[in-house]
């Protein structure tokens, strides 16, 4: 099955700095990669996603890049704010299947 | 349009008791997924169901765990004879017939504590 690895496990940045979280996947058949944000005690919420026919996608301060050849994808958050502090999870799936494989999470701490 | 509803939000069970977790999908959704999140870990797929049908249960432990999604009513995740290692957050998600490769929305989860 698919194996998704995520780094780093914790990330601390100063408010206003950028944060980058990286994930790798093992199954070249995976073609859909969502990112979820989970605040303490709450449900994971989809924040951005990318498909394998696209190399980069942006949504305001958030962007995701995908390198199919290397089988890795990254989340970029610019101009970080304290409310960005949360655990972020990457995931991978094949669009014709309904199962997601999640990374182990990155705890982001944005210091004011 | 209410989102995915899970109840209870918190559930405490003694070792050996049964736990029943409920998930009502979004209106119009006929597919339900259950994931388990152990403390400080990511989400692990457990089972994928359609109405009256289990499609993929490859993530379900072989014993004590079962799931159903009846024609009427919510999907139920049942854990028999709970042990401390079952303590986790259990999240449910739903999707329409054709997910078309999009991410799905999770419910608020049930946090099970086994004492």
PDB file of C-alpha atoms in Angstrom:
ATOM      1  CA  UNK A   1       0.000   0.000   0.000  1.00  0.00           C
ATOM      2  CA  UNK A   2       0.875   3.677  -0.067  1.00  0.00           C
ATOM      3  CA  UNK A   3       3.294   5.109   2.491  1.00  0.00           C
ATOM      4  CA  UNK A   4       3.327   8.839   3.213  1.00  0.00           C
ATOM      5  CA  UNK A   5       6.148  10.389   5.208  1.00  0.00           C
ATOM      6  CA  UNK A   6       6.001  13.914   6.566  1.00  0.00           C
ATOM      7  CA  UNK A   7       8.715  16.241   7.868  1.00  0.00           C
ATOM      8  CA  UNK A   8       9.380  17.971  10.143  1.00  0.00           C
ATOM      9  CA  UNK A   9       7.319  16.680  13.047  1.00  0.00           C
ATOM     10  CA  UNK A  10       7.494  20.088  14.746  1.00  0.00           C
ATOM     11  CA  UNK A  11       8.175  23.508  13.302  1.00  0.00           C
ATOM     12  CA  UNK A  12       8.506  26.770  15.148  1.00  0.00           C
ATOM     13  CA  UNK A  13       8.611  30.081  13.255  1.00  0.00           C
ATOM     14  CA  UNK A  14       8.373  33.728  14.091  1.00  0.00           C
ATOM     15  CA  UNK A  15       5.220  35.548  13.075  1.00  0.00           C
ATOM     16  CA  UNK A  16       5.603  36.863   9.541  1.00  0.00           C
ATOM     17  CA  UNK A  17       8.123  34.212   8.501  1.00  0.00           C
ATOM     18  CA  UNK A  18       7.396  31.417   6.033  1.00  0.00           C
ATOM     19  CA  UNK A  19       6.814  27.785   6.930  1.00  0.00           C
ATOM     20  CA  UNK A  20       7.413  24.771   4.702  1.00  0.00           C
ATOM     21  CA  UNK A  21       6.223  21.235   5.367  1.00  0.00           C
ATOM     22  CA  UNK A  22       7.330  18.365   3.140  1.00  0.00           C
ATOM     23  CA  UNK A  23       5.819  14.993   2.334  1.00  0.00           C
ATOM     24  CA  UNK A  24       6.901  12.047   0.243  1.00  0.00           C
ATOM     25  CA  UNK A  25       4.790   9.197  -1.068  1.00  0.00           C
ATOM     26  CA  UNK A  26       5.651   5.768  -2.385  1.00  0.00           C
ATOM     27  CA  UNK A  27       2.903   4.780  -4.829  1.00  0.00           C
ATOM     28  CA  UNK A  28       3.293   6.419  -8.233  1.00  0.00           C
ATOM     29  CA  UNK A  29      -0.404   5.717  -8.868  1.00  0.00           C
ATOM     30  CA  UNK A  30      -1.393   8.317  -6.251  1.00  0.00           C
ATOM     31  CA  UNK A  31      -2.740  11.372  -7.997  1.00  0.00           C
ATOM     32  CA  UNK A  32      -4.539  13.472  -5.409  1.00  0.00           C
ATOM     33  CA  UNK A  33      -2.864  15.196  -2.461  1.00  0.00           C
ATOM     34  CA  UNK A  34      -4.891  17.137   0.112  1.00  0.00           C
ATOM     35  CA  UNK A  35      -3.591  19.037   3.121  1.00  0.00           C
ATOM     36  CA  UNK A  36      -5.512  19.219   6.378  1.00  0.00           C
ATOM     37  CA  UNK A  37      -5.194  21.573   9.329  1.00  0.00           C
ATOM     38  CA  UNK A  38      -6.180  20.338  12.772  1.00  0.00           C
ATOM     39  CA  UNK A  39      -6.476  22.623  15.773  1.00  0.00           C
ATOM     40  CA  UNK A  40      -6.284  21.119  19.235  1.00  0.00           C
ATOM     41  CA  UNK A  41      -9.318  18.985  19.996  1.00  0.00           C
ATOM     42  CA  UNK A  42     -10.967  19.691  16.663  1.00  0.00           C
ATOM     43  CA  UNK A  43     -11.537  17.880  13.414  1.00  0.00           C
ATOM     44  CA  UNK A  44      -9.081  17.990  10.504  1.00  0.00           C
ATOM     45  CA  UNK A  45     -10.129  20.599   7.960  1.00  0.00           C
ATOM     46  CA  UNK A  46      -9.164  20.588   4.296  1.00  0.00           C
ATOM     47  CA  UNK A  47      -7.145  23.713   3.494  1.00  0.00           C
ATOM     48  CA  UNK A  48      -5.765  23.052   0.015  1.00  0.00           C
ATOM     49  CA  UNK A  49      -5.286  20.188  -2.404  1.00  0.00           C
ATOM     50  CA  UNK A  50      -3.466  19.409  -5.617  1.00  0.00           C
ATOM     51  CA  UNK A  51      -3.824  16.895  -8.385  1.00  0.00           C
ATOM     52  CA  UNK A  52      -0.989  15.195 -10.188  1.00  0.00           C
ATOM     53  CA  UNK A  53      -1.599  17.071 -13.440  1.00  0.00           C
ATOM     54  CA  UNK A  54      -0.708  20.337 -11.704  1.00  0.00           C
ATOM     55  CA  UNK A  55       2.695  21.347 -10.348  1.00  0.00           C
ATOM     56  CA  UNK A  56       1.653  24.193  -8.066  1.00  0.00           C
ATOM     57  CA  UNK A  57      -1.475  25.678  -6.579  1.00  0.00           C
ATOM     58  CA  UNK A  58      -1.936  28.835  -4.511  1.00  0.00           C
ATOM     59  CA  UNK A  59      -4.665  30.138  -2.262  1.00  0.00           C
ATOM     60  CA  UNK A  60      -3.782  33.466  -0.652  1.00  0.00           C
ATOM     61  CA  UNK A  61      -0.965  32.753   1.832  1.00  0.00           C
ATOM     62  CA  UNK A  62      -0.989  29.018   1.223  1.00  0.00           C
ATOM     63  CA  UNK A  63       0.598  27.163  -1.677  1.00  0.00           C
ATOM     64  CA  UNK A  64       1.274  23.529  -2.464  1.00  0.00           C
ATOM     65  CA  UNK A  65       3.857  22.179  -4.887  1.00  0.00           C
ATOM     66  CA  UNK A  66       4.096  18.701  -6.352  1.00  0.00           C
ATOM     67  CA  UNK A  67       7.035  16.890  -7.926  1.00  0.00           C
ATOM     68  CA  UNK A  68       5.668  13.701  -9.464  1.00  0.00           C
ATOM     69  CA  UNK A  69       9.048  12.438 -10.579  1.00  0.00           C
ATOM     70  CA  UNK A  70      10.494  12.649  -7.092  1.00  0.00           C
ATOM     71  CA  UNK A  71       7.176  11.717  -5.480  1.00  0.00           C
ATOM     72  CA  UNK A  72       7.132  14.578  -3.039  1.00  0.00           C
ATOM     73  CA  UNK A  73       4.875  17.513  -2.322  1.00  0.00           C
ATOM     74  CA  UNK A  74       5.130  20.479  -0.012  1.00  0.00           C
ATOM     75  CA  UNK A  75       2.959  22.989   1.798  1.00  0.00           C
ATOM     76  CA  UNK A  76       4.144  26.588   1.929  1.00  0.00           C
ATOM     77  CA  UNK A  77       2.640  29.150   4.274  1.00  0.00           C
ATOM     78  CA  UNK A  78       3.815  32.728   3.865  1.00  0.00           C
ATOM     79  CA  UNK A  79       3.460  35.632   6.301  1.00  0.00           C
ATOM     80  CA  UNK A  80       2.568  33.250   9.105  1.00  0.00           C
ATOM     81  CA  UNK A  81       0.184  34.395  11.816  1.00  0.00           C
ATOM     82  CA  UNK A  82      -0.426  33.009  15.323  1.00  0.00           C
ATOM     83  CA  UNK A  83      -3.745  31.550  14.139  1.00  0.00           C
ATOM     84  CA  UNK A  84      -1.794  29.348  11.733  1.00  0.00           C
ATOM     85  CA  UNK A  85      -0.563  27.409  14.772  1.00  0.00           C
ATOM     86  CA  UNK A  86      -1.988  23.885  14.459  1.00  0.00           C
ATOM     87  CA  UNK A  87      -1.073  20.389  13.329  1.00  0.00           C
ATOM     88  CA  UNK A  88      -0.898  19.986   9.563  1.00  0.00           C
ATOM     89  CA  UNK A  89      -1.371  16.654   7.807  1.00  0.00           C
ATOM     90  CA  UNK A  90      -0.598  15.743   4.229  1.00  0.00           C
ATOM     91  CA  UNK A  91      -2.357  12.859   2.538  1.00  0.00           C
ATOM     92  CA  UNK A  92      -2.292  10.931  -0.713  1.00  0.00           C
ATOM     93  CA  UNK A  93      -4.864   8.933  -2.611  1.00  0.00           C
ATOM     94  CA  UNK A  94      -5.859   7.728  -6.011  1.00  0.00           C
ATOM     95  CA  UNK A  95      -8.900   9.586  -7.265  1.00  0.00           C
ATOM     96  CA  UNK A  96     -10.712   6.410  -8.211  1.00  0.00           C
ATOM     97  CA  UNK A  97     -10.289   5.083  -4.691  1.00  0.00           C
ATOM     98  CA  UNK A  98     -11.751   6.525  -1.555  1.00  0.00           C
ATOM     99  CA  UNK A  99      -9.006   5.817   0.940  1.00  0.00           C
ATOM    100  CA  UNK A 100      -6.522   8.432   2.090  1.00  0.00           C
ATOM    101  CA  UNK A 101      -3.077   7.730   3.461  1.00  0.00           C
ATOM    102  CA  UNK A 102      -2.042  10.413   5.930  1.00  0.00           C
ATOM    103  CA  UNK A 103       1.352  11.617   7.020  1.00  0.00           C
ATOM    104  CA  UNK A 104       2.166  11.659  10.715  1.00  0.00           C
ATOM    105  CA  UNK A 105       1.596  15.399  11.056  1.00  0.00           C
ATOM    106  CA  UNK A 106       3.600  18.580  11.624  1.00  0.00           C
ATOM    107  CA  UNK A 107       2.951  20.683  14.689  1.00  0.00           C
ATOM    108  CA  UNK A 108       3.420  24.295  13.610  1.00  0.00           C
ATOM    109  CA  UNK A 109       3.959  26.931  16.275  1.00  0.00           C
ATOM    110  CA  UNK A 110       3.906  30.547  15.165  1.00  0.00           C
ATOM    111  CA  UNK A 111       5.430  32.778  17.805  1.00  0.00           C
ATOM    112  CA  UNK A 112       4.059  36.303  18.043  1.00  0.00           C
TER     113      UNK A 112
ATOM    114  CA  UNK B   1     -26.970  21.792   5.080  1.00  0.00           C
ATOM    115  CA  UNK B   2     -25.660  20.141   8.214  1.00  0.00           C
ATOM    116  CA  UNK B   3     -22.205  18.651   8.017  1.00  0.00           C
ATOM    117  CA  UNK B   4     -21.157  15.184   9.061  1.00  0.00           C
ATOM    118  CA  UNK B   5     -22.587  14.566  12.525  1.00  0.00           C
ATOM    119  CA  UNK B   6     -20.909  12.294  15.015  1.00  0.00           C
ATOM    120  CA  UNK B   7     -22.040  11.345  18.464  1.00  0.00           C
ATOM    121  CA  UNK B   8     -21.230  11.145  21.175  1.00  0.00           C
ATOM    122  CA  UNK B   9     -18.410  13.713  21.191  1.00  0.00           C
ATOM    123  CA  UNK B  10     -16.829  12.061  24.210  1.00  0.00           C
ATOM    124  CA  UNK B  11     -17.260   8.496  25.380  1.00  0.00           C
ATOM    125  CA  UNK B  12     -15.771   6.871  28.452  1.00  0.00           C
ATOM    126  CA  UNK B  13     -15.838   3.115  28.761  1.00  0.00           C
ATOM    127  CA  UNK B  14     -14.346   0.674  31.250  1.00  0.00           C
ATOM    128  CA  UNK B  15     -12.163  -2.103  29.953  1.00  0.00           C
ATOM    129  CA  UNK B  16     -14.310  -4.943  28.656  1.00  0.00           C
ATOM    130  CA  UNK B  17     -17.341  -2.802  27.835  1.00  0.00           C
ATOM    131  CA  UNK B  18     -18.703  -2.085  24.378  1.00  0.00           C
ATOM    132  CA  UNK B  19     -18.411   1.243  22.581  1.00  0.00           C
ATOM    133  CA  UNK B  20     -20.808   2.375  19.879  1.00  0.00           C
ATOM    134  CA  UNK B  21     -19.914   5.378  17.778  1.00  0.00           C
ATOM    135  CA  UNK B  22     -22.425   6.956  15.419  1.00  0.00           C
ATOM    136  CA  UNK B  23     -21.963   8.896  12.220  1.00  0.00           C
ATOM    137  CA  UNK B  24     -24.662  10.596  10.179  1.00  0.00           C
ATOM    138  CA  UNK B  25     -23.365  11.602   6.736  1.00  0.00           C
ATOM    139  CA  UNK B  26     -24.059  14.881   5.025  1.00  0.00           C
ATOM    140  CA  UNK B  27     -27.390  15.057   3.263  1.00  0.00           C
ATOM    141  CA  UNK B  28     -27.239  13.297  -0.064  1.00  0.00           C
ATOM    142  CA  UNK B  29     -24.041  11.417   0.755  1.00  0.00           C
ATOM    143  CA  UNK B  30     -24.132   7.662   0.542  1.00  0.00           C
ATOM    144  CA  UNK B  31     -20.502   6.832   1.320  1.00  0.00           C
ATOM    145  CA  UNK B  32     -19.030   6.828   4.820  1.00  0.00           C
ATOM    146  CA  UNK B  33     -15.433   6.445   5.973  1.00  0.00           C
ATOM    147  CA  UNK B  34     -14.047   5.861   9.441  1.00  0.00           C
ATOM    148  CA  UNK B  35     -10.571   6.888  10.556  1.00  0.00           C
ATOM    149  CA  UNK B  36      -8.813   6.470  13.886  1.00  0.00           C
ATOM    150  CA  UNK B  37      -6.360   8.968  15.332  1.00  0.00           C
ATOM    151  CA  UNK B  38      -4.203   7.785  18.187  1.00  0.00           C
ATOM    152  CA  UNK B  39      -2.776  10.507  20.469  1.00  0.00           C
ATOM    153  CA  UNK B  40      -0.029  12.519  18.753  1.00  0.00           C
ATOM    154  CA  UNK B  41      -0.433  10.546  15.516  1.00  0.00           C
ATOM    155  CA  UNK B  42      -1.964  10.908  12.068  1.00  0.00           C
ATOM    156  CA  UNK B  43      -5.248   9.498  10.891  1.00  0.00           C
ATOM    157  CA  UNK B  44      -5.410   5.843   9.910  1.00  0.00           C
ATOM    158  CA  UNK B  45      -8.052   4.508   7.562  1.00  0.00           C
ATOM    159  CA  UNK B  46     -10.314   1.896   9.081  1.00  0.00           C
ATOM    160  CA  UNK B  47     -13.289   1.177   6.864  1.00  0.00           C
ATOM    161  CA  UNK B  48     -15.283   2.470   3.891  1.00  0.00           C
ATOM    162  CA  UNK B  49     -18.987   1.731   3.628  1.00  0.00           C
ATOM    163  CA  UNK B  50     -21.889   2.376   1.353  1.00  0.00           C
ATOM    164  CA  UNK B  51     -25.482   1.842   2.378  1.00  0.00           C
ATOM    165  CA  UNK B  52     -25.809  -1.791   3.491  1.00  0.00           C
ATOM    166  CA  UNK B  53     -22.417  -2.658   2.071  1.00  0.00           C
ATOM    167  CA  UNK B  54     -18.820  -2.718   3.325  1.00  0.00           C
ATOM    168  CA  UNK B  55     -16.548  -1.729   0.460  1.00  0.00           C
ATOM    169  CA  UNK B  56     -13.120  -1.746   2.101  1.00  0.00           C
ATOM    170  CA  UNK B  57     -12.349  -2.841   5.645  1.00  0.00           C
ATOM    171  CA  UNK B  58      -8.640  -3.319   5.203  1.00  0.00           C
ATOM    172  CA  UNK B  59      -7.846  -0.975   8.102  1.00  0.00           C
ATOM    173  CA  UNK B  60     -10.103  -2.621  10.650  1.00  0.00           C
ATOM    174  CA  UNK B  61      -8.513  -4.692  13.397  1.00  0.00           C
ATOM    175  CA  UNK B  62      -9.390  -8.343  12.854  1.00  0.00           C
ATOM    176  CA  UNK B  63     -11.126  -8.765  16.185  1.00  0.00           C
ATOM    177  CA  UNK B  64     -13.570  -6.763  18.312  1.00  0.00           C
ATOM    178  CA  UNK B  65     -14.212  -4.059  15.667  1.00  0.00           C
ATOM    179  CA  UNK B  66     -17.170  -3.953  13.310  1.00  0.00           C
ATOM    180  CA  UNK B  67     -18.958  -1.335  11.248  1.00  0.00           C
ATOM    181  CA  UNK B  68     -22.282  -1.029   9.525  1.00  0.00           C
ATOM    182  CA  UNK B  69     -24.201   1.511   7.491  1.00  0.00           C
ATOM    183  CA  UNK B  70     -27.837   0.417   7.377  1.00  0.00           C
ATOM    184  CA  UNK B  71     -30.406   1.481   4.831  1.00  0.00           C
ATOM    185  CA  UNK B  72     -31.929   3.766   7.430  1.00  0.00           C
ATOM    186  CA  UNK B  73     -30.064   5.552  10.192  1.00  0.00           C
ATOM    187  CA  UNK B  74     -26.460   6.425  10.919  1.00  0.00           C
ATOM    188  CA  UNK B  75     -23.343   4.416  10.360  1.00  0.00           C
ATOM    189  CA  UNK B  76     -22.194   2.618  13.510  1.00  0.00           C
ATOM    190  CA  UNK B  77     -18.646   1.729  14.493  1.00  0.00           C
ATOM    191  CA  UNK B  78     -18.770  -0.881  17.224  1.00  0.00           C
ATOM    192  CA  UNK B  79     -15.891  -1.870  19.452  1.00  0.00           C
ATOM    193  CA  UNK B  80     -16.459  -4.857  21.693  1.00  0.00           C
ATOM    194  CA  UNK B  81     -14.542  -5.565  24.895  1.00  0.00           C
ATOM    195  CA  UNK B  82     -12.609  -2.324  24.731  1.00  0.00           C
ATOM    196  CA  UNK B  83      -9.009  -2.151  25.910  1.00  0.00           C
ATOM    197  CA  UNK B  84      -6.887   0.873  26.858  1.00  0.00           C
ATOM    198  CA  UNK B  85      -5.214   0.821  23.448  1.00  0.00           C
ATOM    199  CA  UNK B  86      -8.575   1.636  21.854  1.00  0.00           C
ATOM    200  CA  UNK B  87      -8.462   5.105  23.423  1.00  0.00           C
ATOM    201  CA  UNK B  88      -8.332   7.462  20.448  1.00  0.00           C
ATOM    202  CA  UNK B  89     -10.293   9.957  18.426  1.00  0.00           C
ATOM    203  CA  UNK B  90     -12.503   8.335  15.815  1.00  0.00           C
ATOM    204  CA  UNK B  91     -13.418  10.485  12.850  1.00  0.00           C
ATOM    205  CA  UNK B  92     -16.056   9.853  10.255  1.00  0.00           C
ATOM    206  CA  UNK B  93     -16.290  11.433   6.804  1.00  0.00           C
ATOM    207  CA  UNK B  94     -18.798  11.163   3.990  1.00  0.00           C
ATOM    208  CA  UNK B  95     -18.914  11.743   0.270  1.00  0.00           C
ATOM    209  CA  UNK B  96     -21.439  11.598  -2.558  1.00  0.00           C
ATOM    210  CA  UNK B  97     -21.565   8.653  -4.921  1.00  0.00           C
ATOM    211  CA  UNK B  98     -18.903  10.152  -7.128  1.00  0.00           C
ATOM    212  CA  UNK B  99     -16.198  11.754  -5.019  1.00  0.00           C
ATOM    213  CA  UNK B 100     -14.448  12.734  -8.238  1.00  0.00           C
ATOM    214  CA  UNK B 101     -11.136  12.742  -6.454  1.00  0.00           C
ATOM    215  CA  UNK B 102     -11.854  15.495  -3.959  1.00  0.00           C
ATOM    216  CA  UNK B 103     -11.062  15.513  -0.280  1.00  0.00           C
ATOM    217  CA  UNK B 104     -13.906  14.827   2.056  1.00  0.00           C
ATOM    218  CA  UNK B 105     -15.200  16.608   5.138  1.00  0.00           C
ATOM    219  CA  UNK B 106     -14.698  15.068   8.532  1.00  0.00           C
ATOM    220  CA  UNK B 107     -17.134  15.100  11.398  1.00  0.00           C
ATOM    221  CA  UNK B 108     -16.100  16.493  14.770  1.00  0.00           C
ATOM    222  CA  UNK B 109     -15.055  13.089  15.973  1.00  0.00           C
ATOM    223  CA  UNK B 110     -15.729  10.887  18.986  1.00  0.00           C
ATOM    224  CA  UNK B 111     -13.031  10.821  21.610  1.00  0.00           C
ATOM    225  CA  UNK B 112     -13.052   7.433  23.253  1.00  0.00           C
ATOM    226  CA  UNK B 113     -11.351   7.003  26.599  1.00  0.00           C
ATOM    227  CA  UNK B 114     -11.014   3.533  28.058  1.00  0.00           C
ATOM    228  CA  UNK B 115     -10.401   3.471  31.802  1.00  0.00           C
TER     229      UNK B 115
END
